[in-house]
Coordinates of C-alpha atoms in Angstrom, one line a residue:
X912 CA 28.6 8.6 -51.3
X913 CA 30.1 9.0 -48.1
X914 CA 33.1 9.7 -49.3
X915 CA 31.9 12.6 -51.3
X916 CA 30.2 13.7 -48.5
X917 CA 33.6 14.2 -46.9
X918 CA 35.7 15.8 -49.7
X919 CA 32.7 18.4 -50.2
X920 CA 32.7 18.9 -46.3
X921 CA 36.3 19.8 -46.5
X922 CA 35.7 21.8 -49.3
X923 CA 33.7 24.4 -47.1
X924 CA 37.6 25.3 -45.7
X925 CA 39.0 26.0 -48.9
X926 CA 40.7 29.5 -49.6
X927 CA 39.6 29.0 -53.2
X928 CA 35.6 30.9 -53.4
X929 CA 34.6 29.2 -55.9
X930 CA 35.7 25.5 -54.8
X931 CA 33.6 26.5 -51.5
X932 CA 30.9 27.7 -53.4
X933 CA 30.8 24.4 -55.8
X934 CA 31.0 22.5 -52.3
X935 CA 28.2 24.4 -50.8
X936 CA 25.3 24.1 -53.7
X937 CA 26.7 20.3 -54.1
X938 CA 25.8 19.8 -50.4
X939 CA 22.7 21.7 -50.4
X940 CA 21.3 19.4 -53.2
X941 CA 21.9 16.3 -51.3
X942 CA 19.5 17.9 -48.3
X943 CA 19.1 15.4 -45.7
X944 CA 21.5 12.6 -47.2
X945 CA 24.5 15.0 -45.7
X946 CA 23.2 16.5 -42.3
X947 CA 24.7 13.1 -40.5
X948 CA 28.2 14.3 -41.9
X949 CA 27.4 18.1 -41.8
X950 CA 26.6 17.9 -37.9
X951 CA 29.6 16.8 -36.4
X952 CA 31.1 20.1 -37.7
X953 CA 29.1 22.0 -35.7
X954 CA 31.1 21.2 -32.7
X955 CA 34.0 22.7 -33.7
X956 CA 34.9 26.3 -33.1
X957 CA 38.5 25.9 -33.9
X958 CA 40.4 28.6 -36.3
X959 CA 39.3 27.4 -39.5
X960 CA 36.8 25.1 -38.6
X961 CA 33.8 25.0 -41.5
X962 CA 31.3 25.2 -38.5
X963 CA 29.9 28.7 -40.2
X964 CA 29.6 27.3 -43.8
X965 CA 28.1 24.2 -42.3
X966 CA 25.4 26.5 -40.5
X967 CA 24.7 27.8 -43.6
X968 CA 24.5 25.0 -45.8
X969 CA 21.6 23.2 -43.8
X970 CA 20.3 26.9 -43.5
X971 CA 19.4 26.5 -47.0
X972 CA 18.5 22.9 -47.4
X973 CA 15.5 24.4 -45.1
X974 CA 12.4 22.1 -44.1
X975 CA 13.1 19.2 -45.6
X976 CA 16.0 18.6 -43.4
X977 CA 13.8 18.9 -40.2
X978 CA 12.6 15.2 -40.2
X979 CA 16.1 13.7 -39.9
X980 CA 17.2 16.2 -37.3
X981 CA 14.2 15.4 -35.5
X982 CA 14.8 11.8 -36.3
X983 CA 18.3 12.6 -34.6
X984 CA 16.7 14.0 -32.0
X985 CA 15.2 11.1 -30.7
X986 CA 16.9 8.1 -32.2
X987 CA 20.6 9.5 -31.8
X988 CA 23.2 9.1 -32.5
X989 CA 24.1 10.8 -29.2
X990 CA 27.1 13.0 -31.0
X991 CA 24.6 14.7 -32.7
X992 CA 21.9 15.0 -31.1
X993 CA 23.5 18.6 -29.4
X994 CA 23.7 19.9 -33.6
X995 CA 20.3 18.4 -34.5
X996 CA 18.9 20.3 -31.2
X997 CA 20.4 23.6 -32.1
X998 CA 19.9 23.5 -36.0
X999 CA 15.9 22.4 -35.2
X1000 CA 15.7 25.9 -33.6
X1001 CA 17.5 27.8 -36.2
X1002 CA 15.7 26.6 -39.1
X1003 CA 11.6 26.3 -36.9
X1004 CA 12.3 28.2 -34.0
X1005 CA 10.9 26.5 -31.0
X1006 CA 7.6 25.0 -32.7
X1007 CA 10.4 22.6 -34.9
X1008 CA 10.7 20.9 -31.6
X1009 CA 9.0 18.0 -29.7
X1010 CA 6.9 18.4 -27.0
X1011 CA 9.8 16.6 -24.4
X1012 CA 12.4 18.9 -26.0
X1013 CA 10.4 22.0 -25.3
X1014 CA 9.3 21.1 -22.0
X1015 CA 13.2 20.4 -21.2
X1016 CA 13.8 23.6 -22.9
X1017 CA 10.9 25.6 -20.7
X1018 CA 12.2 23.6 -17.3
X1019 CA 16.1 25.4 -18.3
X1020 CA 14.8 28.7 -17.9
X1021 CA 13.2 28.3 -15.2
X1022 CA 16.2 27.0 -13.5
X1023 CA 18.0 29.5 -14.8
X1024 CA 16.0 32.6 -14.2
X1025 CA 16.4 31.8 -10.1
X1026 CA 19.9 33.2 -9.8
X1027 CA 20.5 34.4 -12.8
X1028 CA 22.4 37.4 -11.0
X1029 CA 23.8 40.0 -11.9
X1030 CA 21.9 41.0 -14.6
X1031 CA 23.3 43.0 -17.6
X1032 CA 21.7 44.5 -20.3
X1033 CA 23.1 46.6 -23.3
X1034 CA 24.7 49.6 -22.2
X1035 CA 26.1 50.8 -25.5
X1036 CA 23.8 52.9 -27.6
X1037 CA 20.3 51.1 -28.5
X1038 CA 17.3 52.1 -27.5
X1039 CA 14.9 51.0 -24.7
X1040 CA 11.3 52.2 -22.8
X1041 CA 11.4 52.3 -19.2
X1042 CA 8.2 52.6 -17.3
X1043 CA 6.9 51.8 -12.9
X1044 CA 8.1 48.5 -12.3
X1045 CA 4.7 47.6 -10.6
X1046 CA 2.6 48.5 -13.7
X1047 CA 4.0 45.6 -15.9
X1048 CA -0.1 44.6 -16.4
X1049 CA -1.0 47.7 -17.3
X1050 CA 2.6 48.2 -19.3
X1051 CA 1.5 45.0 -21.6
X1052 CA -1.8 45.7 -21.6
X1053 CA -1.4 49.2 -23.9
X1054 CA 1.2 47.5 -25.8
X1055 CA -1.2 44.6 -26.8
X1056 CA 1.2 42.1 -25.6
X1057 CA 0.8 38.3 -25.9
X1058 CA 2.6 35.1 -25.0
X1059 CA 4.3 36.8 -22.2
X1060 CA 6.4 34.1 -20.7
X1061 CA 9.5 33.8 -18.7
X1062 CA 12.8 34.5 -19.9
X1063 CA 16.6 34.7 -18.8
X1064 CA 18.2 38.5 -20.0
X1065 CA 21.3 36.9 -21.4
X1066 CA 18.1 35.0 -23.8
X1067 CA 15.7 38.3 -24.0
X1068 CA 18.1 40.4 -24.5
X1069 CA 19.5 37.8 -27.3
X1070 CA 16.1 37.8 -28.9
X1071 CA 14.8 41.1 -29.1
X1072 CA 18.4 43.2 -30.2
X1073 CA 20.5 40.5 -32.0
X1074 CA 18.2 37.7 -33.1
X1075 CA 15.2 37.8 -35.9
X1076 CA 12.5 40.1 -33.1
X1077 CA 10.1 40.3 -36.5
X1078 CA 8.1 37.9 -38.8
X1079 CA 5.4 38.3 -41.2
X1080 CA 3.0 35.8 -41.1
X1081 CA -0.8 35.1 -42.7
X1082 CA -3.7 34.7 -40.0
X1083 CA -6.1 32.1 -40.3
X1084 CA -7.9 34.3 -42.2
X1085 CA -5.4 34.8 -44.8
X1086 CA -5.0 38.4 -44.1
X1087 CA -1.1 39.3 -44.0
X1088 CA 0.3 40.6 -40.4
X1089 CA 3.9 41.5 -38.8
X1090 CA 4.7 40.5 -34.9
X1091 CA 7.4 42.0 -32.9
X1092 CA 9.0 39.9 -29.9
X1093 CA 10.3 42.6 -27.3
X1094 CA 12.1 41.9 -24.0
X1095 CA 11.3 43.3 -20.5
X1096 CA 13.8 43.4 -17.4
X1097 CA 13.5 42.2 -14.5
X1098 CA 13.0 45.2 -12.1
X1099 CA 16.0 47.8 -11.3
X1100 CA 15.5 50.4 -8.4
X1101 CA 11.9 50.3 -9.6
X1102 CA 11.9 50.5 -13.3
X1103 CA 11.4 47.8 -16.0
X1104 CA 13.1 48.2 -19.0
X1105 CA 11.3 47.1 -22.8
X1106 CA 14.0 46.2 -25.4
X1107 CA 13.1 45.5 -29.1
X1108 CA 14.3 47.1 -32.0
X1109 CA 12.1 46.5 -34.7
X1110 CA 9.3 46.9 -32.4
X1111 CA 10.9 50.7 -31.3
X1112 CA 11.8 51.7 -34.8
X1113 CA 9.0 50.7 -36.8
X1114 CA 6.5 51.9 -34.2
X1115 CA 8.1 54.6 -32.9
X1116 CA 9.5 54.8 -29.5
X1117 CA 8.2 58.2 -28.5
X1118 CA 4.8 57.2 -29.3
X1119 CA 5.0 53.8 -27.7
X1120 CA 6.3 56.1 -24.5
X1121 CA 2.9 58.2 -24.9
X1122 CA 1.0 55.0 -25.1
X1123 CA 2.4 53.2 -22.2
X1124 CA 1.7 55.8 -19.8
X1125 CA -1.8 56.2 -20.6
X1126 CA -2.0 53.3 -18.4
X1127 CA 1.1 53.4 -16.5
X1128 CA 0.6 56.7 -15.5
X1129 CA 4.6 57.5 -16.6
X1130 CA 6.9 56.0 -19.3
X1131 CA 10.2 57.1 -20.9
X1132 CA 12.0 56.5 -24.3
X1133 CA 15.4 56.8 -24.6
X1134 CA 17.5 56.2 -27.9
X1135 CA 21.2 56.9 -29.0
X1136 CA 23.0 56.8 -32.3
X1137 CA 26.8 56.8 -32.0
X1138 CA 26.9 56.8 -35.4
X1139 CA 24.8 59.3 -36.4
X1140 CA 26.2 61.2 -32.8
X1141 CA 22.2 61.6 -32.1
X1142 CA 20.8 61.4 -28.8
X1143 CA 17.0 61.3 -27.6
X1144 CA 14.9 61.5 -24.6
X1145 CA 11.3 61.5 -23.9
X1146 CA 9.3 61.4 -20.6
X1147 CA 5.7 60.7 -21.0
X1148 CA 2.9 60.9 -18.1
X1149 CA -0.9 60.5 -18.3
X1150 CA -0.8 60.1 -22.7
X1151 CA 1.2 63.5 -23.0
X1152 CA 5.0 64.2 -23.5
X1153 CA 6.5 66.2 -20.3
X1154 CA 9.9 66.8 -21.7
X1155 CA 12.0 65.8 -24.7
X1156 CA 15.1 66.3 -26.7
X1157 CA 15.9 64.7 -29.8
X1158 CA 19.1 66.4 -31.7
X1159 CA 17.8 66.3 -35.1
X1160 CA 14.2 67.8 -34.4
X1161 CA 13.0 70.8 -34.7
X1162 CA 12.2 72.3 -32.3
X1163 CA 15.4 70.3 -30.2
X1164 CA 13.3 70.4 -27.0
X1165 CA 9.6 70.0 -26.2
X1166 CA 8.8 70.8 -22.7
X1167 CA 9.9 72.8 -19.8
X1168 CA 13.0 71.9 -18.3
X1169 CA 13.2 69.1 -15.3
X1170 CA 14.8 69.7 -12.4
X1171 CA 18.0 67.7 -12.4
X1172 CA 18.6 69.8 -16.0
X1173 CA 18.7 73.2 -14.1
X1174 CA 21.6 72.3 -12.7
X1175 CA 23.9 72.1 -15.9
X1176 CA 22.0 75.0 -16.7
X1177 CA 22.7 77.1 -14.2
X1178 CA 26.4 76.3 -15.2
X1179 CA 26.0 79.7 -17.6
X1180 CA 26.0 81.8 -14.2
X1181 CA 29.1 80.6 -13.1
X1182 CA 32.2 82.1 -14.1
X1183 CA 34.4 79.0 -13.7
X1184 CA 32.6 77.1 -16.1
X1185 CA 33.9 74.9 -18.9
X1186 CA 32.7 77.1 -22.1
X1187 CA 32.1 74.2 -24.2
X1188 CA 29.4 72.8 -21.4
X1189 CA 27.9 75.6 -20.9
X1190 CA 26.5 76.4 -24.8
X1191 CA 25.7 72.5 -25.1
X1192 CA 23.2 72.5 -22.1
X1193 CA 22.1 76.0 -22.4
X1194 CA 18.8 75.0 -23.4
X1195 CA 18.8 71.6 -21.3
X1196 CA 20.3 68.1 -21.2
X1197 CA 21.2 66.6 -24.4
X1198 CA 22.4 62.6 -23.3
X1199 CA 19.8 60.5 -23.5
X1200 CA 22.1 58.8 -20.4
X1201 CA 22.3 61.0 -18.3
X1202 CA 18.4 61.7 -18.3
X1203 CA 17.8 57.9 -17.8
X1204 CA 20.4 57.8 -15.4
X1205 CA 18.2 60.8 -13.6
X1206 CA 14.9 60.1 -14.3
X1207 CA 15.0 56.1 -13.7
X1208 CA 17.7 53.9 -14.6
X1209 CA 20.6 53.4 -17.0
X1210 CA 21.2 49.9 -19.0
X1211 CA 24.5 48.1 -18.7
X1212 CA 25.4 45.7 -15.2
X1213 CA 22.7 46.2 -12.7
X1214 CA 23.8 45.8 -8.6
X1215 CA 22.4 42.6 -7.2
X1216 CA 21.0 44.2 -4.6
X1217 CA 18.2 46.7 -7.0
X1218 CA 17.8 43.8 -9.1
X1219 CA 14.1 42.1 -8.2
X1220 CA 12.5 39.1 -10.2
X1221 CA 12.9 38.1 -13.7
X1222 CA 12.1 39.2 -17.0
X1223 CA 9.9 38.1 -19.5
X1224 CA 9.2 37.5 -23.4
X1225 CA 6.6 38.7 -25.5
X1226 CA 4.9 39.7 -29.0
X1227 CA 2.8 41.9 -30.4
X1228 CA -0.1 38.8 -32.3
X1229 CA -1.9 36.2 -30.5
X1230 CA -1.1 34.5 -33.9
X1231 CA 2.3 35.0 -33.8
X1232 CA 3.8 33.5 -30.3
X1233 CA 7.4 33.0 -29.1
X1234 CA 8.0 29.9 -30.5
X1235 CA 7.1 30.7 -34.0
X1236 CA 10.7 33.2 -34.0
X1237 CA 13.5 31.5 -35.8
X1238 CA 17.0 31.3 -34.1
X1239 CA 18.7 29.8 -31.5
X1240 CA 19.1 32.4 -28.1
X1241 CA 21.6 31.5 -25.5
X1242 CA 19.8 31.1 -21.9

């Protein structure tokens, strides 16, 4: 058997589809008489290494490969038990693990979150909130946050723009729900930042803005497309929008204009003026970055010394807490 482990391991390499396929539903039907084979590949990020088709192929065997990685987990081999630790999370998320593994797990981020410096955070499109640093209660509280724990940005960031941030789950009730895991910042120059996609899109960020400073007192959205070349920005105080631009809408602006717009404004008065700048800010500011860059703070590396605290993780159900979100994050 072993041996046919083996050949149908080195199977996952070949150049021939349909040999790799044949070697991936073979493996998959053996479940967990393969995952002491399947795991040492996991280790190895050389060119050509099967480490992705290995990932995939205990992807599918699913939960019935979770006792044996468990089993690994505790019972070794030692080789393994780094592949058993990191698959347990892909396939369960954190609740697939024991309580010594998610205590050691828990006791990592703390360590980590102590100089975890500088901090970086995606500078390149996205979208984000920003909103006071010292209303991250009240922040929470109007976004009906739960399980708010803390987290490392390399991790948040991980979870809430390139991991799985949304599940749908049934409550103890039966009744069908969806959760959202979002990321805050630490603080920067006095702002926190939110990240979460789903959350963003599906709710919509200009209305979560509104929300958040009902009780914030102030709260911005900010959003940009490079490939649909569409910007948007949105400053919210006391429940109501202040000013915003979005290049798609109609009307383009809402609002009178701020006062770190008037001066690209203004640039229609001066003779010497690039053309092309003058028409595009005419009617106002149009780069979502250089409003947040204005109005609080702009993502990407943030200078050690603006940088206060940590930042946290959190979701939108009781029901639904960190733990339950599939994939491994980096920390």
């Amino acid at each position: 058997m072993q041996d046919t482990i083996q050949t149908l391991v080195g199977n996952l390499s070949s150049r021939d589809h349909a040999a790799c396929s044949a070697a991936q539903d073979a493996l998959i039907a053996l479940g967990p008489a393969a995952i002491d084979q399947l795991l040492p590949h996991m280790l190895d990020r050389s060119a050509g290494s099967p480490r992705r088709s290995v990932q995939f192929v205990i992807g599918r065997m699913g939960d019935e490969v979770l006792p044996r990685l468990r089993e690994i987990r505790s019972e070794g081999p030692g080789r393994l038990r780094g592949s058993a630790l990191e698959m347990l999370v892909e396939l369960g998320g954190a609740d697939a693990l024991d309580e010594r593994d998610r205590r050691a797990v828990e006791r990592l981020v703390r360590i980590k979150i102590l100089d975890e410096r500088p901090v970086e955070t995606p500078s390149e499109g996205g979208r984000w909130l920003a909103f006071p640093a010292d209303r991250l209660d009240d922040a929470v509280a109007a976004l009906g946050l739960h399980d708010v724990r803390p987290a490392t940005s390399v991790m948040g960031v991980a979870a809430a723009t390139q991991a799985a941030d949304s599940l749908e789950f049934r409550d103890a009730d039966g009744g069908k729900h969806r959760a959202y895991r979002v990321f805050i910042t630490p603080e920067f120059s006095g702002w926190r930042l939110l990240f979460g996609n789903s959350f963003l899109d599906e709710l919509g960020g200009t209305n979560l803005a509104d929300k958040v400073s009902e009780q914030a007192g102030e709260a911005h959205f900010y959003a940009i497309d490079t490939y649909h070349s569409s910007q948007l920005w949105w400053l919210a105080r006391d429940g109501h929008v202040v000013r915003g631009h979005s290049t798609y809408s109609e009307p383009e602006f809402v609002g009178d204009p701020l006062p770190f717009e008037l001066e690209y404004m203004e640039g229609e008065d001066d003779p010497f003026a690039d053309p092309y700048f003058v028409e595009k800010y005419a009617k106002g500011v149009t780069d979502a970055d250089m409003a947040a860059d204005a109005l609080s703070v702009m993502p990407g590396p943030m200078p050690e010394s603006t940088t206060h605290g940590h930042g946290w993780l959190a979701t939108t159900h009781a029901e639904a807490r960190n733990s339950r979100f599939k994939g491994v994050l980096p920390i």
